[in-house]
Coordinates of C-alpha atoms and ligand atoms in Angstrom, one line a residue:
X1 CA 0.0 0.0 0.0
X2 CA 1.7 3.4 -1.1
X3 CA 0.4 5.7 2.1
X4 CA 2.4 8.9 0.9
X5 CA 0.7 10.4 -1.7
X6 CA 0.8 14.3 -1.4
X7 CA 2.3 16.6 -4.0
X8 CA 0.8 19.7 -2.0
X9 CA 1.5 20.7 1.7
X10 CA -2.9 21.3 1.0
X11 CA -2.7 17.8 -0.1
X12 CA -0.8 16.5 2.9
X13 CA -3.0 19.0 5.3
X14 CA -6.5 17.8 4.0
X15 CA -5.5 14.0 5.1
X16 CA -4.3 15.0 8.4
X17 CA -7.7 17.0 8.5
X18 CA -9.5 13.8 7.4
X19 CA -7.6 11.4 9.6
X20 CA -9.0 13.8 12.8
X21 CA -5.1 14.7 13.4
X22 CA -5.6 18.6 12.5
X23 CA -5.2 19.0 16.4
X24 CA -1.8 17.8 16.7
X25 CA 0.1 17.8 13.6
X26 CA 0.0 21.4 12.3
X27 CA 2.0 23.6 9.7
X28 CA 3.0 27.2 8.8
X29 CA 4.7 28.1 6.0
X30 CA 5.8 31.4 7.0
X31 CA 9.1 30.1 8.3
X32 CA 11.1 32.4 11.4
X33 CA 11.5 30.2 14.2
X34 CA 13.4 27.8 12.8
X35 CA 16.2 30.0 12.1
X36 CA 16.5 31.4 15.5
X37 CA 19.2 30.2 17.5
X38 CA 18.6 28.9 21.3
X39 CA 20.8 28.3 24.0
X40 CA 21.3 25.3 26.4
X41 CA 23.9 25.7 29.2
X42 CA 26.2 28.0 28.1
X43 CA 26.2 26.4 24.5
X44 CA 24.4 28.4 21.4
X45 CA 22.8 26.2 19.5
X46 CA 22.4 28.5 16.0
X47 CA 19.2 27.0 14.8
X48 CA 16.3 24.8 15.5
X49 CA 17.0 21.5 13.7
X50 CA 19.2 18.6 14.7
X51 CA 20.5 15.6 13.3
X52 CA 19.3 12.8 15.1
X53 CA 21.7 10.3 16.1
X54 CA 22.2 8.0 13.1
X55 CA 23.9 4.7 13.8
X56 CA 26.3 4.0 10.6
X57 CA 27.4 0.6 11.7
X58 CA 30.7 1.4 10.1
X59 CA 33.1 1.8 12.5
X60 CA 36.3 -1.0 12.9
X61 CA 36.4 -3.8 14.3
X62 CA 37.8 -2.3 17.1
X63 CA 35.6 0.6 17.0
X64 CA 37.3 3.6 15.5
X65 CA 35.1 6.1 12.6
X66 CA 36.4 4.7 9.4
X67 CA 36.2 5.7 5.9
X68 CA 32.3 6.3 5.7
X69 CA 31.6 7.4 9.4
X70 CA 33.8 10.3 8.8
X71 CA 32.1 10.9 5.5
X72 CA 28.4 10.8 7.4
X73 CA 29.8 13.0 10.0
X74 CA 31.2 15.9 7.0
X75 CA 28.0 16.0 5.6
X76 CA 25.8 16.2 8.8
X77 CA 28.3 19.1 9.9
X78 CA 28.1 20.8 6.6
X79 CA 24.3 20.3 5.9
X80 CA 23.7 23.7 8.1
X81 CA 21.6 21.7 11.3
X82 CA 23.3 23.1 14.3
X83 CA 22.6 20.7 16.2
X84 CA 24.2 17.7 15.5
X85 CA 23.4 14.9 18.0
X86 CA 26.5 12.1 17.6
X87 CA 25.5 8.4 17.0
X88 CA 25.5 5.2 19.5
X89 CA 28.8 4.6 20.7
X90 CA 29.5 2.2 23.1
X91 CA 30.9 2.2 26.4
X92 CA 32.3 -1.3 26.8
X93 CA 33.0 -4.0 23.9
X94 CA 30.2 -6.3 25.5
X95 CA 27.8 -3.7 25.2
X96 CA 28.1 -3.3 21.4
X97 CA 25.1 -3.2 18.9
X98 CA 27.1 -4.6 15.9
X99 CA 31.2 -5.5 15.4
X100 CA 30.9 -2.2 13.5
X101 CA 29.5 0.3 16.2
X102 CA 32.0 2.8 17.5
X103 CA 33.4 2.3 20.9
X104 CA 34.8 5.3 22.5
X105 CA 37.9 3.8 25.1
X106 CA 41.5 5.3 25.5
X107 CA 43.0 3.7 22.1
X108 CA 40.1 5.3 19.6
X109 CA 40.4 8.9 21.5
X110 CA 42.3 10.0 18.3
X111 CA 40.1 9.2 15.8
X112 CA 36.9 10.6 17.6
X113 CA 38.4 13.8 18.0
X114 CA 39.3 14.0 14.2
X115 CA 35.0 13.0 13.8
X116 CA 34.3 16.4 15.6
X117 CA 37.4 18.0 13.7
X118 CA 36.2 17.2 10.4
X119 CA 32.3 17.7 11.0
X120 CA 33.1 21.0 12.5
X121 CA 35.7 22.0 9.4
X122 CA 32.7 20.8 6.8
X123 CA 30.7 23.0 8.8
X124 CA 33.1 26.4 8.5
X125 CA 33.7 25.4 4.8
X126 CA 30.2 26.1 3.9
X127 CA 29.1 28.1 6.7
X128 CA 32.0 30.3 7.8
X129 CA 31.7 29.8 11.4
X130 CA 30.8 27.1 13.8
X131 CA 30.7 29.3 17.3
X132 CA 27.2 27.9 16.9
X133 CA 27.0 24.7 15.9
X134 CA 27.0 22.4 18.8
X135 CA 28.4 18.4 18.7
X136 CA 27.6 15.4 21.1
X137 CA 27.9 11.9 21.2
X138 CA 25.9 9.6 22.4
X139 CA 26.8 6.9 25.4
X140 CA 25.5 3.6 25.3
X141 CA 25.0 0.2 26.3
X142 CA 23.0 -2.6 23.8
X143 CA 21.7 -4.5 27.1
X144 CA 19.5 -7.2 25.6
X145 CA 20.7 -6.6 21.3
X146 CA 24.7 -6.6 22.5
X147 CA 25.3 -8.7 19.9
X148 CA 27.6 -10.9 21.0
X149 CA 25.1 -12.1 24.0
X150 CA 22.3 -10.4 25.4
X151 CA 22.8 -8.4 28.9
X152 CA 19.7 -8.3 30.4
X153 CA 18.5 -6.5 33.2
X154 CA 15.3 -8.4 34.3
X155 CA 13.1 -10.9 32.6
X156 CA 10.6 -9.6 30.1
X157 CA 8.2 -12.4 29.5
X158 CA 6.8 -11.3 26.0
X159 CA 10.0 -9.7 25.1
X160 CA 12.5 -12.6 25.9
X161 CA 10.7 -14.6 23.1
X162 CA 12.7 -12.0 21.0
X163 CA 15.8 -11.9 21.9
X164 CA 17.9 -14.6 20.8
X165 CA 21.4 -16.1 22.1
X166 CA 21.7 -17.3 18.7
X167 CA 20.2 -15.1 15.9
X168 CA 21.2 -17.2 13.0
X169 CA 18.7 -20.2 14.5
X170 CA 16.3 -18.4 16.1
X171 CA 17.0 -19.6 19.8
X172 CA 15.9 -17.4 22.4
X173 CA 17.2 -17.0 26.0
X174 CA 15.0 -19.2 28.4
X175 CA 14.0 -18.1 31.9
X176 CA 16.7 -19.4 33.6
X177 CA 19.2 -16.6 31.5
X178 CA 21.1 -14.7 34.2
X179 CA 19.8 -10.8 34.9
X180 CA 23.1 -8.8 34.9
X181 CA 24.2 -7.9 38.7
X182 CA 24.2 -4.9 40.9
X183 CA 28.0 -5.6 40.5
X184 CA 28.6 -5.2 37.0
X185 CA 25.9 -2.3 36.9
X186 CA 27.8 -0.5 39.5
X187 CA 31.0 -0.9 37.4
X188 CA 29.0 0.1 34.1
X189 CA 28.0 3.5 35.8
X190 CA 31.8 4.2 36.3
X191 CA 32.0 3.0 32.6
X192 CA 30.6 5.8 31.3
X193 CA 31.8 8.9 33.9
X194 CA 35.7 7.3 31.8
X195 CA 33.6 8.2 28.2
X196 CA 32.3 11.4 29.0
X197 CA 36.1 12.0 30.1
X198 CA 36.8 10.8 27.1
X199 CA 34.1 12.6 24.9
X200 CA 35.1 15.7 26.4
X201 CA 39.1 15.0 25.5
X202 CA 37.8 14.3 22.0
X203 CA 36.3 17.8 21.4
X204 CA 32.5 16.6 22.0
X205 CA 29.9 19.6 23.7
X206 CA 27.6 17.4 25.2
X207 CA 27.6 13.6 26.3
X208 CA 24.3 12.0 25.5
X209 CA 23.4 9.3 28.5
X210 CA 21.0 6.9 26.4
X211 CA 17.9 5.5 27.8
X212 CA 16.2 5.0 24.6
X213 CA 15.1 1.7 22.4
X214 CA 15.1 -0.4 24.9
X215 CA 18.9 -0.9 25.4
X216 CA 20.1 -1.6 29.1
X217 CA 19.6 2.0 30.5
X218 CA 16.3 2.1 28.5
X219 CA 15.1 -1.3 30.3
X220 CA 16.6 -0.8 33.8
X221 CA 14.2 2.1 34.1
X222 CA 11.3 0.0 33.4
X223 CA 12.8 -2.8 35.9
X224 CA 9.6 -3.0 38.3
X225 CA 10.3 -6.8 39.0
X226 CA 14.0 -6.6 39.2
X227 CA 15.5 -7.5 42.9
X228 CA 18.3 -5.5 44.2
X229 CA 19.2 -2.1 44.3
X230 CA 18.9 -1.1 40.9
X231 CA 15.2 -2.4 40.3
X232 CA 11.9 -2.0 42.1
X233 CA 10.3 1.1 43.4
X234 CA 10.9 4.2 40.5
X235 CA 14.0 5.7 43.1
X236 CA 15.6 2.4 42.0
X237 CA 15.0 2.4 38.8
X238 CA 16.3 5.6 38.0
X239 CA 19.3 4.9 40.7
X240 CA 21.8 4.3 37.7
X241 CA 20.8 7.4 35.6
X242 CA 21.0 9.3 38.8
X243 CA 24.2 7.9 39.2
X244 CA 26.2 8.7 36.4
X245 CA 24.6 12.0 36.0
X246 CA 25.7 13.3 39.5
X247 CA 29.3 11.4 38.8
X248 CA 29.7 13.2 35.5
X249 CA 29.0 16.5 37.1
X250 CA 31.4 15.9 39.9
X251 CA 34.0 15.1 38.0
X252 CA 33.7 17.5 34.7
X253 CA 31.3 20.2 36.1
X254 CA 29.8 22.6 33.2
X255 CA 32.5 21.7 31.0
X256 CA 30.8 19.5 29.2
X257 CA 26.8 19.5 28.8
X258 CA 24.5 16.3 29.9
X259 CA 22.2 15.2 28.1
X260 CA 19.7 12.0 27.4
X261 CA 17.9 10.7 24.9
X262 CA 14.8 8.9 26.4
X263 CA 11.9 6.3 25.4
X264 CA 8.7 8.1 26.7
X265 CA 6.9 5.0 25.7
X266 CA 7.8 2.2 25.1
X267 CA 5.2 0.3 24.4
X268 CA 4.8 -3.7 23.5
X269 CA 5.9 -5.8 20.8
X270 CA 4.2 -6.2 17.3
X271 CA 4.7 -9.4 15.0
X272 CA 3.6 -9.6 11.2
X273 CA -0.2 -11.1 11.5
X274 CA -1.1 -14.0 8.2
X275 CA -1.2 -11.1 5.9
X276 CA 2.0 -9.5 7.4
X277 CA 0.3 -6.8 9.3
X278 CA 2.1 -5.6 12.3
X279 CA -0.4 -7.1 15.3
X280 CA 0.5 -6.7 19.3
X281 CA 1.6 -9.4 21.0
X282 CA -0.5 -11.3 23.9
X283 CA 0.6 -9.7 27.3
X284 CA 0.1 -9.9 30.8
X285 CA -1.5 -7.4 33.0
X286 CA -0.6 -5.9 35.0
X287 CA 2.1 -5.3 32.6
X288 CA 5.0 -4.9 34.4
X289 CA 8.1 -4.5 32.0
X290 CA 7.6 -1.2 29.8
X291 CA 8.4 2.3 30.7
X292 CA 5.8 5.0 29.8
X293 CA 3.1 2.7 29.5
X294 CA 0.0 2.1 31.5
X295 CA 0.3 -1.4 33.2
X296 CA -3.6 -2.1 32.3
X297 CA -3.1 -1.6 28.4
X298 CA 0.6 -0.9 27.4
X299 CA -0.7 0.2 24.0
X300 CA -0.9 3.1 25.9
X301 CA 1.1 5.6 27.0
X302 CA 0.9 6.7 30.5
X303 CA 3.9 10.2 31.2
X304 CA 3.8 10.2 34.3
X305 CA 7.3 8.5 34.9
X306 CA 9.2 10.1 32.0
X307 CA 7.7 13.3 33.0
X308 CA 8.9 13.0 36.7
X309 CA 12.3 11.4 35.3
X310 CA 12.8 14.3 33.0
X311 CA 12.3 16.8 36.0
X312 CA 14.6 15.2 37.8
X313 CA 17.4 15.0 35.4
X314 CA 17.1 18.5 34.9
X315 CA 17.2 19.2 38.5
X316 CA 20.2 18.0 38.7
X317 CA 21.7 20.2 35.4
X318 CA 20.6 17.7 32.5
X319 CA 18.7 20.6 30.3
X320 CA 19.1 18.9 26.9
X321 CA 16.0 15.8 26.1
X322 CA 15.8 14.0 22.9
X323 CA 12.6 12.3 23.0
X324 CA 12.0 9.0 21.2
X325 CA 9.6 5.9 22.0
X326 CA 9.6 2.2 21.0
X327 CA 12.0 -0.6 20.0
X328 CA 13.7 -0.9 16.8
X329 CA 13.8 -5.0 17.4
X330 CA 9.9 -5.1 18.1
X331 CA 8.0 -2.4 17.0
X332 CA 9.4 0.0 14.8
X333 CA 6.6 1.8 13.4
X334 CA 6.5 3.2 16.9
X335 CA 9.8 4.9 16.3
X336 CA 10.0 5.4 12.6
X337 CA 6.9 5.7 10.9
X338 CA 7.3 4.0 7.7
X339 CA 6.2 3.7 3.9
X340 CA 8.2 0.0 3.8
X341 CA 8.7 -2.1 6.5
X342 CA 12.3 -3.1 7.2
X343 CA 13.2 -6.9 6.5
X344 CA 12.9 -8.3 10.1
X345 CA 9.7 -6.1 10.1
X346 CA 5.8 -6.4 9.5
X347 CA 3.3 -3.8 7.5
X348 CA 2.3 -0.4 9.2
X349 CA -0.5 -1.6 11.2
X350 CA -1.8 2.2 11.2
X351 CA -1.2 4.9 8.7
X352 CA 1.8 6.2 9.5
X353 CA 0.4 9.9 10.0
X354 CA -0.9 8.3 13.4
X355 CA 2.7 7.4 14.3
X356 CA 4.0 10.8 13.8
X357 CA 0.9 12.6 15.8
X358 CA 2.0 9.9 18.1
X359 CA 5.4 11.7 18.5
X360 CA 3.9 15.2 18.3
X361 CA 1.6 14.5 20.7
X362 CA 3.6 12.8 23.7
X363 CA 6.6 15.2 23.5
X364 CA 3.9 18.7 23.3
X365 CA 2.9 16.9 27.2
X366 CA 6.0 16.7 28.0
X367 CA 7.9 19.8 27.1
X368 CA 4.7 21.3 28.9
X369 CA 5.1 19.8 31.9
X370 CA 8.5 20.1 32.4
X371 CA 8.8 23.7 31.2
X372 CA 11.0 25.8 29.1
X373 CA 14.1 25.7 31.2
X374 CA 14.3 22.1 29.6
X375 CA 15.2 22.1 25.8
X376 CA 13.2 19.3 24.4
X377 CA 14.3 17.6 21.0
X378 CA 11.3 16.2 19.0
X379 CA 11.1 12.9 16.2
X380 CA 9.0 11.4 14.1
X381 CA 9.6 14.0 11.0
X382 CA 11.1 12.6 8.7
X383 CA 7.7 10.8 7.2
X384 CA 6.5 13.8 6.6
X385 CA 9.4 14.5 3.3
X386 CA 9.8 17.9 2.4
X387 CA 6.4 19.1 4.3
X388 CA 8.3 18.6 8.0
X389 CA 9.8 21.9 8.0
X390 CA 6.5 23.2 8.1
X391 CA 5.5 21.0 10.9
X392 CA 8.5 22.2 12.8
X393 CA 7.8 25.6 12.6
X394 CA 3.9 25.4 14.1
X395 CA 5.5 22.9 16.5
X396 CA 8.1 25.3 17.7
X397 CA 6.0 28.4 17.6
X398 CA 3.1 26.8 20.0
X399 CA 6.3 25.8 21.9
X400 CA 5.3 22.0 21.4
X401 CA 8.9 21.5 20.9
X402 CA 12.3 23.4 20.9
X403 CA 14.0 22.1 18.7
X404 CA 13.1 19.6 15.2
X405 CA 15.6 16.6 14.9
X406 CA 15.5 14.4 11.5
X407 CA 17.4 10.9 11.7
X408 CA 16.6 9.5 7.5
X409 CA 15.8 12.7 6.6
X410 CA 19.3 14.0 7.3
X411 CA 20.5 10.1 5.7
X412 CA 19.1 11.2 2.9
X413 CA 19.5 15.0 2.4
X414 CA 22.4 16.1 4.6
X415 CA 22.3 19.6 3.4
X416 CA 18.1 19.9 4.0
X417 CA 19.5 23.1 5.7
X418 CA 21.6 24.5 2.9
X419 CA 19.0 23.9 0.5
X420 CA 16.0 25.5 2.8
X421 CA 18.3 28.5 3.7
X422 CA 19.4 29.0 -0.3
X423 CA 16.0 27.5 -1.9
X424 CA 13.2 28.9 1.0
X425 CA 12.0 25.1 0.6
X426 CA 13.2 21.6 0.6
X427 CA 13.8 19.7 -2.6
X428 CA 11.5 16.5 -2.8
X429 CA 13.8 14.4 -5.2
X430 CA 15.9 14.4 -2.5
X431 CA 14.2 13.7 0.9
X432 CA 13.6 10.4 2.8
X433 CA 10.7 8.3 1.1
X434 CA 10.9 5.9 4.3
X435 CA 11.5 2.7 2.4
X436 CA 13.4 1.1 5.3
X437 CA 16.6 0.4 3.5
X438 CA 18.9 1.9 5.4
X439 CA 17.5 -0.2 8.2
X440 CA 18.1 -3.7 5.8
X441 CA 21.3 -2.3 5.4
X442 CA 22.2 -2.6 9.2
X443 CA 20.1 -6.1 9.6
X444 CA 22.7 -6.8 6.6
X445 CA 25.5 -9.5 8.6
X446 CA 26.7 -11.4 5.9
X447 CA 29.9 -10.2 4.7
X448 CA 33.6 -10.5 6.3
X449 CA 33.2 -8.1 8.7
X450 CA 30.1 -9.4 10.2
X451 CA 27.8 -5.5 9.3
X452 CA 27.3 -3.9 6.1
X453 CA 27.5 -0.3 6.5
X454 CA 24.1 1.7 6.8
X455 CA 23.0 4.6 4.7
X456 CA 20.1 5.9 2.4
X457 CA 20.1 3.5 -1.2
X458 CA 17.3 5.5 -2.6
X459 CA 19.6 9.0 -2.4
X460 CA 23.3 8.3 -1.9
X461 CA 24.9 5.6 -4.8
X462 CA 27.9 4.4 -2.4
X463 CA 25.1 2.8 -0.3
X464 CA 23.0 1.6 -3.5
X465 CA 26.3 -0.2 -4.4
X466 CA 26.5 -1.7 -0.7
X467 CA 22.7 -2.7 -1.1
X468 CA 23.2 -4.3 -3.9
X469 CA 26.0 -7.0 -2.8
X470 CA 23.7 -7.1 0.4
X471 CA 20.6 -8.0 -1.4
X472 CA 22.4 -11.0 -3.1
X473 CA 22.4 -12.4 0.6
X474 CA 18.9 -11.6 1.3
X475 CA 17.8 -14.0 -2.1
X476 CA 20.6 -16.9 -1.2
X477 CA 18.5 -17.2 2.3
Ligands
FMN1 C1 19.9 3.5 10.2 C2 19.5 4.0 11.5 C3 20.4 4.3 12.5 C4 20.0 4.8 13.7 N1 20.9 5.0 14.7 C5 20.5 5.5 15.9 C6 21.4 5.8 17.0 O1 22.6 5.6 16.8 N2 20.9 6.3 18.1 C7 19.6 6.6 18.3 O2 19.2 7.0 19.4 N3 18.7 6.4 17.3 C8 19.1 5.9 16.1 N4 18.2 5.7 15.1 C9 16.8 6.3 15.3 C10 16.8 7.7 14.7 O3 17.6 8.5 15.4 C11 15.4 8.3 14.8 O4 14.9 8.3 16.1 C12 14.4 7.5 13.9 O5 14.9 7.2 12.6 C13 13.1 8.3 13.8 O6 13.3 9.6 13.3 P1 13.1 10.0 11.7 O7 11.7 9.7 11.5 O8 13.6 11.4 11.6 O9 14.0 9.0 11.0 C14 18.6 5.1 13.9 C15 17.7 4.9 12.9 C16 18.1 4.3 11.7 C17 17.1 4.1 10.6

């Protein structure tokens, strides 16, 4: 089914007006806000639109930028977004995504800080200066997708059926799979105070903390049935975010910004129905393993948590928020809505306009409730092509968000910026047409290195190439 059919912004606007969405996603066309800078800390951030972290899964084995993570990272610094919001880098080698994700230690110091060299170089090229462009990385840990063994930090009853110990035959970890400790979480917390050391050595503004997608710090927030000290009661839960955040300030006071990207809702995972249609699982309830959700119906979001988390990070100085939702291993139309579903994926079981009022929606209540002192960084754009810079500017102007971040949108059309700045409007032979290659592409594991690099196939031709080895893989299975 082809969902995306508008030529017009009036043509887009009357089928958000049709679907009943006219509420909550809006447009103006009369573009000012978006060009005025805002300020987090003392950081000047010179406009309102961010790249969005965007995994390349192209790092080295040994997780240095290589070839094409330093190309990604020239064109997201010279498309003219000044905020660019660095990709998932690891903290320790168990904790990595993929062999190819970037893992920020003592012996790759060198090359990160030539990533924020030659992003911020791109950047001057075109721009002149970069006093205001502002550059972060984001710190993580895979938990339950670390791909050489899942690190879980409770048992998930409908989500353990998921996650396999071996991928290849489809064998998932049984209920006898050991939770990760108190000990090695307490180590872990220590893990990442070293690589926001580290990010700040390498030249990086801001350290992201992330507690999105359902990776470990994503989960141990939702960890109601998880003994010890770091599960339980919601103090507990949040125990290693507060943790690390009152380390890093200890130890690196304002020198280098905090910040987190979170999953307001999680929600539940979705498998293809008999005619392929993404379906939610059977669950228990109470529901006792999401975060964001409300335990009688976790198709649901319930703020309440993320809100109070949110306030409480910024409390204690964290003043930057991404916010995301969803799992890219269980439900990704919750976090990208999509034309195409990805390989390991099922069909859009709404139309995809739903997703992005989703996203609209959630983070409006939650920039409101925390208030402005909070710079809040919204998603779910990209779907909307070359029409989403008019959704950021209503968005921004009713101060439903601060400021617009694009993840396949900037994939595919790193200069969006240069273009809108130049042009007055976006070019639509070159925006994201949300065909989920980019995510086959980093489902891709069978060459040599155990990754094929991710990028946009539709728009950039070194990662049509790539997709076309990769494809011969996807027929020979
Ligand atoms: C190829 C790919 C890589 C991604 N890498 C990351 C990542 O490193 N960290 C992260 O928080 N989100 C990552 N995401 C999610 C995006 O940042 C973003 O939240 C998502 O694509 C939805 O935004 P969009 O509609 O603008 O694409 C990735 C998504 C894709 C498709």
């Amino acid at each position: 089914m082809r969902f995306f059919r508008f030529r017009t912004i009036d043509e887009l606007k009357s089928e958000v007006k049709h679907l009943g969405l006219d509420e909550i996603i809006k447009f103006d066309e009369n573009l000012s806000e978006v060009f005025k800078p805002i300020k987090v800390g003392r950081l000047v951030i010179g406009n309102r639109f961010a790249v969005h972290p965007m995994e390349g899964c192209d790092g080295t084995l040994d997780g240095k930028p290589d070839e094409l993570t330093f190309r990604r990272w020239e064109r997201f610094g010279g498309g003219g977004a000044k905020l660019v919001w660095g990709e998932a880098t690891a903290v320790v080698e168990e904790g990595r995504a993929n062999p190819r994700q970037l893992l920020l230690n003592e012996k790759n110091l060198k090359e990160f800080a030539l990533l924020v060299q030659k992003a911020r170089k791109a950047h001057r090229e075109i721009w002149g200066d970069d006093s205001d462009l502002v550059i972060g990385i984001q710190l993580t840990h895979s938990g339950r997708w670390s791909y050489k063994r899942p690190i879980i930090a409770f048992h998930n009853p409908v989500v353990d059926s998921l996650t396999y110990i071996d991928k290849e035959k489809k064998i998932p970890i049984d209920k006898n799979y050991p939770v990760v400790s108190d000990d090695y979480l307490e180590r872990l917390e220590d893990k990442f105070v070293k690589c926001a050391k580290l990010a700040f050595e390498a030249g990086f503004q801001f350290v992201d903390i992330k507690q999105c997608h359902t990776y470990l710090l994503n989960e141990l927030l939702a960890g109601r049935t998880r003994d010890g000290k770091y599960g339980g009661d919601f103090l507990s839960r949040t125990r290693f975010i507060r943790n690390v955040v009152r380390k890093i300030k200890s130890e690196l006071g304002d020198k280098i910004e905090v910040a987190s990207r979170i999953n307001v809702f999680d929600c539940i995972p979705f498998l293809k129905d008999i005619n392929g249609i993404g379906k939610p699982v059977n669950y228990p309830v109470p529901y006792l393993y999401g975060f964001g959700v409300k335990e009688d119906n976790p198709l649901e979001p319930d703020l309440t948590e993320p809100i109070e988390l949110i306030k409480i990070l910024a409390s204690m100085g964290v003043k930057l928020i991404n916010i995301s939702m969803g799992s890219p291993y269980y439900n990704p139309h919750i976090g990208r809505p999509f034309e195409t579903p990805p390989i390991d994926g099922y069909k859009q079981p709404e139309q995809p306009l739903f997703g992005v009022a989703r996203h609209f929606k959630l983070t409006s209540e939650v920039k409101n409730a925390v208030g402005s002192d909070v710079i809040i960084v919204g998603t779910g754009y990209s779907y909307l092509r070359e029409f989403f810079v008019y959704a950021a500017e209503a968005n921004i102007k009713e101060q439903r968000v601060s400021i617009v971040g694009v993840g396949r949108g900037a994939l595919a059309y790193p200069d969006f910026f240069l273009d809108l700045k130049r042009y007055g409007k976006l070019n639509p032979s070159k925006v994201c047409i949300t065909i989920s290659h980019c995510t086959n592409l980093m489902r891709s594991k069978h060459n040599e290195l155990g990754q094929f690099p991710a990028g946009c196939v539709p728009r950039d031709k070194v990662y049509a190439k790539i997709f076309q080895i990769a494809r011969k893989g996807y027929t020979k299975k």
